Short mmCIF file of C-alpha atoms and ligand atoms in Angstrom, two decimals:
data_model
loop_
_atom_site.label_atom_id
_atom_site.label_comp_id
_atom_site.label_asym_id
_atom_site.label_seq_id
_atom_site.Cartn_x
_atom_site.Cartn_y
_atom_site.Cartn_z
CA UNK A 156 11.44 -18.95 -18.18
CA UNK A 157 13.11 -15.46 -19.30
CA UNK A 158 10.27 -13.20 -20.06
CA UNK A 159 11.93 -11.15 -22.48
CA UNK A 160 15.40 -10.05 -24.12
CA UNK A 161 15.11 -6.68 -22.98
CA UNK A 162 14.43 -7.83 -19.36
CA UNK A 163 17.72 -9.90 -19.05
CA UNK A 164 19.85 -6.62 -18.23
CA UNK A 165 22.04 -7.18 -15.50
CA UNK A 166 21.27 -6.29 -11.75
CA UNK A 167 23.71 -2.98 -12.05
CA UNK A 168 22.03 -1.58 -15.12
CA UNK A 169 18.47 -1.68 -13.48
CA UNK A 170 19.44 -0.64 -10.05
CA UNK A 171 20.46 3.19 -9.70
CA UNK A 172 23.59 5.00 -7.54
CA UNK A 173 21.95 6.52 -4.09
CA UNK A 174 22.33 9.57 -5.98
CA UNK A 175 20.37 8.92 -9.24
CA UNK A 176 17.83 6.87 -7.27
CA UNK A 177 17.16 10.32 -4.94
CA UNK A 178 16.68 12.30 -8.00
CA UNK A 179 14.42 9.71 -10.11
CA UNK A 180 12.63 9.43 -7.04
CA UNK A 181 12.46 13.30 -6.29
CA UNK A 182 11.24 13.54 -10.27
CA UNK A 183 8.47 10.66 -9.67
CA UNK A 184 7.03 12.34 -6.54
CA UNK A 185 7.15 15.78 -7.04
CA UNK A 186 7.30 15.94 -10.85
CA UNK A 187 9.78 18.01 -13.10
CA UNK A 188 12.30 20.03 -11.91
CA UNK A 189 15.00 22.20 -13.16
CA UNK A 190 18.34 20.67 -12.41
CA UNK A 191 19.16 24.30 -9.58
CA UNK A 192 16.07 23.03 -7.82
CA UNK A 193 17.18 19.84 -7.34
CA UNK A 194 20.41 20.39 -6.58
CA UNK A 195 18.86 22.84 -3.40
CA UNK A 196 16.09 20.57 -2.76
CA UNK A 197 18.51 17.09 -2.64
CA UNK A 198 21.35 19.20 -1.14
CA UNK A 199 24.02 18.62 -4.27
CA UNK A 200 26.60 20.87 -5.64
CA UNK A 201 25.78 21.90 -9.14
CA UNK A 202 28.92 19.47 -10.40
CA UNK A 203 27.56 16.64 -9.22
CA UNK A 204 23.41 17.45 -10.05
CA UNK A 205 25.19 17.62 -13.99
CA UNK A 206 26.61 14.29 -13.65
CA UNK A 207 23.73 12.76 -11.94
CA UNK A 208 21.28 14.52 -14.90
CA UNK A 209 23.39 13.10 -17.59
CA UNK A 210 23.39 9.83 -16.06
CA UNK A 211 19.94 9.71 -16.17
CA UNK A 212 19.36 11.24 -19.35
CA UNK A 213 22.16 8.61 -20.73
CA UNK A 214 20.46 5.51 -19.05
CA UNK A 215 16.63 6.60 -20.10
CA UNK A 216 15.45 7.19 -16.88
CA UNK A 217 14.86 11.03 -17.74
CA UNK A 218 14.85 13.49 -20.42
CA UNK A 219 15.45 17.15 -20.45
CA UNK A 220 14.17 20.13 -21.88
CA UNK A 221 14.18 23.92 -22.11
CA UNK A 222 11.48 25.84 -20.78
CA UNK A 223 9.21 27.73 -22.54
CA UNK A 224 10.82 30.98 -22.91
CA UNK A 225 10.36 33.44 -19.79
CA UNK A 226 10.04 36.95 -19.70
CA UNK A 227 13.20 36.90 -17.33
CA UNK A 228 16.81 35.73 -17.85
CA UNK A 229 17.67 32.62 -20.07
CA UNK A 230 15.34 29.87 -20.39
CA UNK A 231 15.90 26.55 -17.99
CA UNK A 232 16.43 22.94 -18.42
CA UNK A 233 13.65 21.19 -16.88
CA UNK A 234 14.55 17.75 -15.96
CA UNK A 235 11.61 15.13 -15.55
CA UNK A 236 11.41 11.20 -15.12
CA UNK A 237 10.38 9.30 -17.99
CA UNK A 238 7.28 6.80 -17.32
CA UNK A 239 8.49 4.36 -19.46
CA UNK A 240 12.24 3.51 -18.41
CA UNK A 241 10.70 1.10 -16.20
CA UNK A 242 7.75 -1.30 -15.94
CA UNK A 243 6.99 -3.93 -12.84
CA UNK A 244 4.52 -6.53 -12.09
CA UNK A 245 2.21 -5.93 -9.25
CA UNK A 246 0.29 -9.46 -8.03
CA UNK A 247 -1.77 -9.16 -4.84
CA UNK A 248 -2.26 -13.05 -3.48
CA UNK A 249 -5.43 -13.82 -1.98
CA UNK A 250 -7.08 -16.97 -0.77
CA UNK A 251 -7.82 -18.44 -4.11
CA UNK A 252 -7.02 -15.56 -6.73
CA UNK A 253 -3.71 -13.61 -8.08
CA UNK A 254 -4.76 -10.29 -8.90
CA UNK A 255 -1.88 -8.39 -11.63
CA UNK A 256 -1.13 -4.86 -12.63
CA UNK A 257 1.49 -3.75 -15.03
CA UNK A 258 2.48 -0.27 -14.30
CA UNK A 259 5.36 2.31 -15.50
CA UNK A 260 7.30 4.25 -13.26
CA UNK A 261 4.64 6.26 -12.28
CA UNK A 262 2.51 3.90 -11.07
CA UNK A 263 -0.16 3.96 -13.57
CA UNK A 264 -1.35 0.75 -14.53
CA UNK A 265 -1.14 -0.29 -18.68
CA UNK A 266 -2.85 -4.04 -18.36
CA UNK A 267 -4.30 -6.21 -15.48
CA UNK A 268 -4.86 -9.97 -15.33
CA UNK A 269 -6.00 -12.70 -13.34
CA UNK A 270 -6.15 -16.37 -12.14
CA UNK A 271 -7.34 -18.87 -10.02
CA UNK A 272 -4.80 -20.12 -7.40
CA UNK A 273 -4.64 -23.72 -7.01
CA UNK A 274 -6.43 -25.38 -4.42
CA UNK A 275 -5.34 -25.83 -0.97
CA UNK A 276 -3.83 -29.05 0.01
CA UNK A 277 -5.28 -31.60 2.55
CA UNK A 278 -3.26 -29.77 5.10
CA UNK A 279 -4.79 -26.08 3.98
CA UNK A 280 -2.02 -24.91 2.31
CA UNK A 281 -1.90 -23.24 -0.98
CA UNK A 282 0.78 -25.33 -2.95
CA UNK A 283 3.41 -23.09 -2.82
CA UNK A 284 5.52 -24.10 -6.74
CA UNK A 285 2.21 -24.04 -8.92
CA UNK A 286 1.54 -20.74 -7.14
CA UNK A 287 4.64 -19.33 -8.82
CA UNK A 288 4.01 -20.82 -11.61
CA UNK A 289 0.02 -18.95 -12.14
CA UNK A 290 2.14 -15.41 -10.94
CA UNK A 291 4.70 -16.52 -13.68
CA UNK A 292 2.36 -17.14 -15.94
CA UNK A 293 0.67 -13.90 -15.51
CA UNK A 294 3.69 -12.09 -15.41
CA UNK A 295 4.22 -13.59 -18.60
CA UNK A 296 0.61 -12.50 -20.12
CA UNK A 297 1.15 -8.89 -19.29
CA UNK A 298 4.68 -8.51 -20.17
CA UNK A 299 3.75 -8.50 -23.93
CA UNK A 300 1.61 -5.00 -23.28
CA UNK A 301 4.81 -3.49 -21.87
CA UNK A 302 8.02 -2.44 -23.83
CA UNK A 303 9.70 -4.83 -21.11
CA UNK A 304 9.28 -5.80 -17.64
CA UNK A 305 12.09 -4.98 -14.94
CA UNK A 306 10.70 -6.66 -12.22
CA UNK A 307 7.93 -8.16 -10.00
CA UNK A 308 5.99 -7.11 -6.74
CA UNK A 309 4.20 -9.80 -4.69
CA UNK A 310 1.88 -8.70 -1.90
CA UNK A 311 0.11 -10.90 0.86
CA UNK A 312 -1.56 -10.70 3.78
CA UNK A 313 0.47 -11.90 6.72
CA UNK A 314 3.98 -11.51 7.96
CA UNK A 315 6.55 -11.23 5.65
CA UNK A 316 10.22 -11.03 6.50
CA UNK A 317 13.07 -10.08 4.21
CA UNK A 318 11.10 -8.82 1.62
CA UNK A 319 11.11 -12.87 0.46
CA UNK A 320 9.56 -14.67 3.21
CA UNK A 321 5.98 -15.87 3.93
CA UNK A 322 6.55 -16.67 7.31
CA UNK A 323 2.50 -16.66 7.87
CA UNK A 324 0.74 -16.51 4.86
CA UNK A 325 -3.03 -15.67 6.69
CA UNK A 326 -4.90 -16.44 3.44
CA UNK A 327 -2.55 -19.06 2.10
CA UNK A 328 -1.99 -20.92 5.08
CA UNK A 329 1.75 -20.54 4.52
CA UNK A 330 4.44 -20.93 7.49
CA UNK A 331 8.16 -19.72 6.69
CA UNK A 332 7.55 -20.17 2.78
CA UNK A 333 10.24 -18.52 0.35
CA UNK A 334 8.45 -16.84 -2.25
CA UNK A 335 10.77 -14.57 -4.06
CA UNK A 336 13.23 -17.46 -4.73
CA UNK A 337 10.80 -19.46 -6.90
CA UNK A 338 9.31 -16.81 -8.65
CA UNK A 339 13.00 -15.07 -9.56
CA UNK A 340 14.03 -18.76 -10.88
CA UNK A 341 10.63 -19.17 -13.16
CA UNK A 342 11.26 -15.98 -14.42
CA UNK A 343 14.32 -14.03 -14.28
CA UNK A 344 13.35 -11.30 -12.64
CA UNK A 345 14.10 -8.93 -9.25
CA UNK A 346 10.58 -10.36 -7.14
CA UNK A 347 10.20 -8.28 -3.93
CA UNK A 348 7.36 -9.80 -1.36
CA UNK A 349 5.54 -7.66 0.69
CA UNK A 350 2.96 -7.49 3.16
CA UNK A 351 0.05 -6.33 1.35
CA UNK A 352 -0.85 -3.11 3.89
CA UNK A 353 3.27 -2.17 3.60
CA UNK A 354 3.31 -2.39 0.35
CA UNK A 355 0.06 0.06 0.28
CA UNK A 356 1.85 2.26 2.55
CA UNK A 357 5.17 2.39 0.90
CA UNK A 358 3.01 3.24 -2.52
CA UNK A 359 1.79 6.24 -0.58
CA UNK A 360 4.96 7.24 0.83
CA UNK A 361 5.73 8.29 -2.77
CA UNK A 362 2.72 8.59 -4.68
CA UNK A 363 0.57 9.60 -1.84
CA UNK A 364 -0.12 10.86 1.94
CA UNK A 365 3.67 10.77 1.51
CA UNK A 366 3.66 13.59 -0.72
CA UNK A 367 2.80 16.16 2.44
CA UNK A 368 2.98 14.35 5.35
CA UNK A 369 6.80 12.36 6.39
CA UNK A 370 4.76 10.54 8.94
CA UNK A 371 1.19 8.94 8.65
CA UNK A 372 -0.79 5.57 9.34
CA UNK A 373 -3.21 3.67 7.02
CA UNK A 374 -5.76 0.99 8.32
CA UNK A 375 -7.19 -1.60 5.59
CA UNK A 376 -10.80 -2.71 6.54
CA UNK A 377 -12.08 -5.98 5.46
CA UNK A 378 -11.57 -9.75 5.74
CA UNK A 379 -9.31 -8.45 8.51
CA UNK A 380 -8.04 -5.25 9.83
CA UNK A 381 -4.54 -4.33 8.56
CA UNK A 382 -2.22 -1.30 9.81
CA UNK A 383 0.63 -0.04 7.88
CA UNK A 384 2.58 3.58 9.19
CA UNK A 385 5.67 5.01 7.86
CA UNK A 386 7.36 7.45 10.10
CA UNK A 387 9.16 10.10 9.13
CA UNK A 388 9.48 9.34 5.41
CA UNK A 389 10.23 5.52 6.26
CA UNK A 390 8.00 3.04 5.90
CA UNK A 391 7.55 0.78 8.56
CA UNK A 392 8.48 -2.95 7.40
CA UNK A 393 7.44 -5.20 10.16
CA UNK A 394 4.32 -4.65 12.80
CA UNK A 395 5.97 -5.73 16.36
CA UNK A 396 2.20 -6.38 17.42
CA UNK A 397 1.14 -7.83 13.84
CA UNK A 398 -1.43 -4.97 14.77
CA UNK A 399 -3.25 -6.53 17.92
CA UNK A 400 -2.48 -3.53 19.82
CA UNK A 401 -4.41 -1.17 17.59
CA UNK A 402 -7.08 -3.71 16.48
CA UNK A 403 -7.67 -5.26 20.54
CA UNK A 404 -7.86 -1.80 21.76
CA UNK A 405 -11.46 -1.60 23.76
CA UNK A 406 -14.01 0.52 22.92
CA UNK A 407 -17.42 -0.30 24.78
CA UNK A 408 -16.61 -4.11 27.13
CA UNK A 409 -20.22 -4.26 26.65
CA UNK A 410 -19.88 -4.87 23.44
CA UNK A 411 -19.47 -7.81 21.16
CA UNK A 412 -16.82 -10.39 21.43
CA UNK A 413 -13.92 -10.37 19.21
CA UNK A 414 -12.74 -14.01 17.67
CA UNK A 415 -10.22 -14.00 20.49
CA UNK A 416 -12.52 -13.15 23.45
CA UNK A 417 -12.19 -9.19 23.98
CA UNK A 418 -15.72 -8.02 24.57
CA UNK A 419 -16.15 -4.52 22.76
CA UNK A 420 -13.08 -4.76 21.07
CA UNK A 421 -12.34 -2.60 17.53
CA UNK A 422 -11.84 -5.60 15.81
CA UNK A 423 -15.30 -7.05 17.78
CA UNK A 424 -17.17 -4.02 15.70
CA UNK A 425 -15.36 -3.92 12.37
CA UNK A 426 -13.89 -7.17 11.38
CA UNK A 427 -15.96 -7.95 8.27
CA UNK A 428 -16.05 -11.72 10.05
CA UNK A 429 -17.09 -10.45 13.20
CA UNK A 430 -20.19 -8.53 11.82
CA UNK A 431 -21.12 -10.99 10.14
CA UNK A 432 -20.88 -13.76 12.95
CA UNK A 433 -22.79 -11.38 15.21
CA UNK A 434 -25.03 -9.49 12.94
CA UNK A 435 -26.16 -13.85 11.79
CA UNK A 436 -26.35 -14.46 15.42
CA UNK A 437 -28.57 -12.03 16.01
CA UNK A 438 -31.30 -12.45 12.81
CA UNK A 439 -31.23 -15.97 13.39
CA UNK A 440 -29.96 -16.48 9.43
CA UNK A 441 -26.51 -15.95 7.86
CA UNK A 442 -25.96 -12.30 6.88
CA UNK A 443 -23.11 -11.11 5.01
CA UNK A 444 -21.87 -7.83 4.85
CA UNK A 445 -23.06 -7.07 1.38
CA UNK A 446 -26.51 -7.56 2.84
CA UNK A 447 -26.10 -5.11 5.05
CA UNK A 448 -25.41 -2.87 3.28
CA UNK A 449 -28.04 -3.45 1.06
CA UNK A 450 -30.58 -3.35 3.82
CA UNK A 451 -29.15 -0.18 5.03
CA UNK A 452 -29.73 1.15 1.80
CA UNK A 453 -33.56 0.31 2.18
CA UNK A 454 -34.24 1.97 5.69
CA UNK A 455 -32.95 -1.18 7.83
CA UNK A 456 -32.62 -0.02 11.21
CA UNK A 457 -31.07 -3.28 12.74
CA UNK A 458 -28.24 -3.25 9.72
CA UNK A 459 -27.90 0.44 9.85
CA UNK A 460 -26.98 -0.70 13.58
CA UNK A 461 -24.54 -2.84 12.70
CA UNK A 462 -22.94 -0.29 10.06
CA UNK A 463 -23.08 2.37 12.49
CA UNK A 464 -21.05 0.73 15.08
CA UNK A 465 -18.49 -0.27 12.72
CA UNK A 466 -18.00 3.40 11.89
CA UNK A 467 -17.64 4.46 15.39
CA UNK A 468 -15.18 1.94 15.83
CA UNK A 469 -13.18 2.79 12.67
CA UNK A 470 -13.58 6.34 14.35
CA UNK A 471 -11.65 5.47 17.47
CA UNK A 472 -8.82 3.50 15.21
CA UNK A 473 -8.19 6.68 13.43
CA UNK A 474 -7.76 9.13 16.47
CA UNK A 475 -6.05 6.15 18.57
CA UNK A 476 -3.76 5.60 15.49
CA UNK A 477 -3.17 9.66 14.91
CA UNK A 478 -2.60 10.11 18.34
CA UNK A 479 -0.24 7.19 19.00
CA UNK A 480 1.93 8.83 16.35
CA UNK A 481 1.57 12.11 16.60
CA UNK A 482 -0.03 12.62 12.90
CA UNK A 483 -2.85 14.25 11.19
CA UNK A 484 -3.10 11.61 8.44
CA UNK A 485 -4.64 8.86 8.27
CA UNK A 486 -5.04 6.76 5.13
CA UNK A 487 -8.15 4.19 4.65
CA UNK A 488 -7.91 1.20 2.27
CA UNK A 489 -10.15 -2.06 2.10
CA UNK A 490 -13.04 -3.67 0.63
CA UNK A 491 -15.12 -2.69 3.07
CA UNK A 492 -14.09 1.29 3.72
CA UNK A 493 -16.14 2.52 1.39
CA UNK A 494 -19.54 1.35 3.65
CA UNK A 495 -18.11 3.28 6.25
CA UNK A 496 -15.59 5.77 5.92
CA UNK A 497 -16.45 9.88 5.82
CA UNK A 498 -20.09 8.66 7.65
CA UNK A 499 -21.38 10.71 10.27
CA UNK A 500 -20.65 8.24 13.05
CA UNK A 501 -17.22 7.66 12.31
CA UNK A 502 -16.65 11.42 12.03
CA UNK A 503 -18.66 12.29 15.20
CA UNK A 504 -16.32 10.01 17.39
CA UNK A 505 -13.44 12.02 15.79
CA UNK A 506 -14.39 15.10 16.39
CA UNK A 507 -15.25 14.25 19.80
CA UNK A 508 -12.00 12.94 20.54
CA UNK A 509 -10.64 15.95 19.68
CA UNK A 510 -12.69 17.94 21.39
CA UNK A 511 -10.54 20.62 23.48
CA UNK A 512 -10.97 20.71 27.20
CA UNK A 513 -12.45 23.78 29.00
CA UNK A 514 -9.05 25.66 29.52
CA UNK A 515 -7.25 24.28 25.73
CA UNK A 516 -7.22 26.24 23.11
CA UNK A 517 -5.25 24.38 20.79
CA UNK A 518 -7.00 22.24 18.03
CA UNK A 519 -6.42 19.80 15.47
CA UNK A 520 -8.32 18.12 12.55
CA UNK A 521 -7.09 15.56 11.12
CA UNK A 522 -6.54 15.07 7.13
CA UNK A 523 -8.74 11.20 6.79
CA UNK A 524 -7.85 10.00 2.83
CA UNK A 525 -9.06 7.02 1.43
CA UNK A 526 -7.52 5.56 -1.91
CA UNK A 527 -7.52 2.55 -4.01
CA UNK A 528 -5.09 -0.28 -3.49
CA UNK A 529 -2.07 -0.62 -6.05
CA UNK A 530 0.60 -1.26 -3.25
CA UNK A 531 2.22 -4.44 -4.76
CA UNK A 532 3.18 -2.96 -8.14
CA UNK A 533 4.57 0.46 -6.52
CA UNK A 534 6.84 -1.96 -4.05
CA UNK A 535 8.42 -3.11 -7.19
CA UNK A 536 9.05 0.04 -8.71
CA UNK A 537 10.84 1.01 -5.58
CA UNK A 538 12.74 -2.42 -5.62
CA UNK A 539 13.84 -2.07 -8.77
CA UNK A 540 15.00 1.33 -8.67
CA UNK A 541 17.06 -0.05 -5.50
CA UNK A 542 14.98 2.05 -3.10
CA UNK A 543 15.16 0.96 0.60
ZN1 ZN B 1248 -10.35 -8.32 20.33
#
């Protein structure tokens, strides 16, 4: 299935020279830009900034015009990206749902969509051809809102090699599955699969913490902790540790046990299953997280307990995390961040672990953002730009 006429260009007319992809990209992150400032910032004579500007201009990707007229010299030709030269397909996969976007090259999402993923099989896995076909499908749906669509972005939880590869699909229960393949057959289109906490953090290299910091981490909180980090202005593709290192580290061994046995683990206090398991355990009932935050909300001591403890743990991921790599930014994503991000407890163990000793006068605070999730669509932007 070919979407549409406009999207059956060939691979070299949607993917841009290294030198028109650093100036869209410059254009996209920092926003308009005369073409002497460009030439300084991306380190190009003035020859070649002309031929890369009417490249671009040529090919759609950006338009230029003069400045309103100064009180100084001649007026300038301000270069900027144009949203529209591109749009992409973002689909996160979860356990049972594909969740679209459709953005432009900015980002900004025109139309979402979304649809049931088939059932697991007997052997728990979610069948891996009518997958494609409901991202296909929805592809499909929310092409007709765009101009054209250049390309899709397919995030997951799990580890994902060569930006194709499911090799375990957490949710999905998929081992070494080929994604990208299928889905580029169905529909004729550049697919890029991601990690979902990668692709968050190579969204934010560009449209985010990336913007003033070339090195930062972001933790997801929720069915699951994630970590994503890119270091200096490279995002980091593959966790060595699929993040046990950051998630295991001990906080209080008096504490509750993890899934895998730590006692007082991060992961014991702020895996949404964890809580749960222990906050249950405790009332003697199932209790979900929702419920406690609801009973926080009323004045419930025991659940403001639970919620507390969670912070302080999300606390000692951030300065662990900002420490480990030398950063003051953290990002937080997730479902459940919102419960307990920016709360006194998880800014009290900050502060404290940044307390200075008696004879240090140096000190740091550290710049804690949390945003919204729109990682898979951004990933293919950048992949069909033909950023790295
Ligand atoms: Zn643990």
């Amino acid at each position: 299935m070919v979407l549409s006429s406009a999207s059956a260009r060939s691979a070299t007319e949607r993917g841009l020279s290294a030198g028109e992809l650093a100036v869209t990209r410059h254009l996209l992150v920092h926003g308009p830009a005369t073409r002497g400032d460009l030439g300084d910032r991306l380190n190009l004579s003035y020859a070649s900034m002309s031929r890369l500007a009417r490249a671009l201009i040529h090919g759609g990707m950006a338009s230029e015009d003069l400045e309103p007229a100064s009180a100084v010299g001649r007026p300038r030709q301000i270069l900027t990206a144009v949203p529209s030269a591109r749009h992409v397909v973002g689909c996160k996969l979860t356990a049972d749902t594909a969740y679209a976007v459709v953005c432009d090259m900015f980002g900004d999402v025109k139309s979402t969509a979304k649809a049931a993923l088939p059932e697991p099989a007997a052997d728990g896995m979610v069948p891996v051809t009518a997958t494609a076909k409901v991202v296909a499908q929805l592809a499909n749906k929310l092409a007709r809102r765009v101009p054209s669509l250049d390309g899709i972005g397919v995030a997951v939880g799990g580890v994902v090699i060569d930006r194709s590869i499911v090799r375990e699909g957490t949710f999905l229960g998929w081992r070494d599955v080929d994604f990208a393949t299928p889905l580029q057959e169905r529909t004729g289109l550049p697919v890029i699969v991601t990690n979902d906490v990668t692709a968050l953090a190579r969204e934010q290299l560009w449209f985010g913490a990336g913007r003033t910091h070339s090195t930062f981490g972001l933790i997801t909180v929720g069915a699951g902790l994630g970590f994503g980090l890119v270091r200096e202005g490279v995002a980091v593709e593959h966790l060595i540790d699929n993040g046990h290192l950051l998630a295991h580290a001990p906080i209080d061994n008096r504490g509750p046990r993890c899934r895998i046995g730590h006692a007082g683990c991060a992961a014991a206090y702020l895996n949404r299953d964890d809580i749960e398991r222990h906050a249950s355990a405790a009332a003697g009932r199932p209790v979900s997280f929702g419920d406690l935050i609801q009973a926080r909300s009323a004045g419930d001591d025991v659940a403001t307990g639970w919620l507390d403890a969670a912070a302080r743990a999300l606390g000692h991921l951030v300065a662990t995390f900002a420490g480990a790599l030398q950063t003051t930014c953290i990002v937080l994503a997730g479902e459940d961040v919102a419960a307990l991000a920016d709360s006194a407890p998880m800014n009290d163990v900050i502060a404290d672990r940044l307390r200075p000793g008696l004879d240090e006068t140096q000190r740091c605070t550290l710049d804690i953002i949390t945003t919204p999730a729109r990682g898979a669509a951004v990933v293919g932007i950048q992949n069909v730009l033909g950023a790295a």
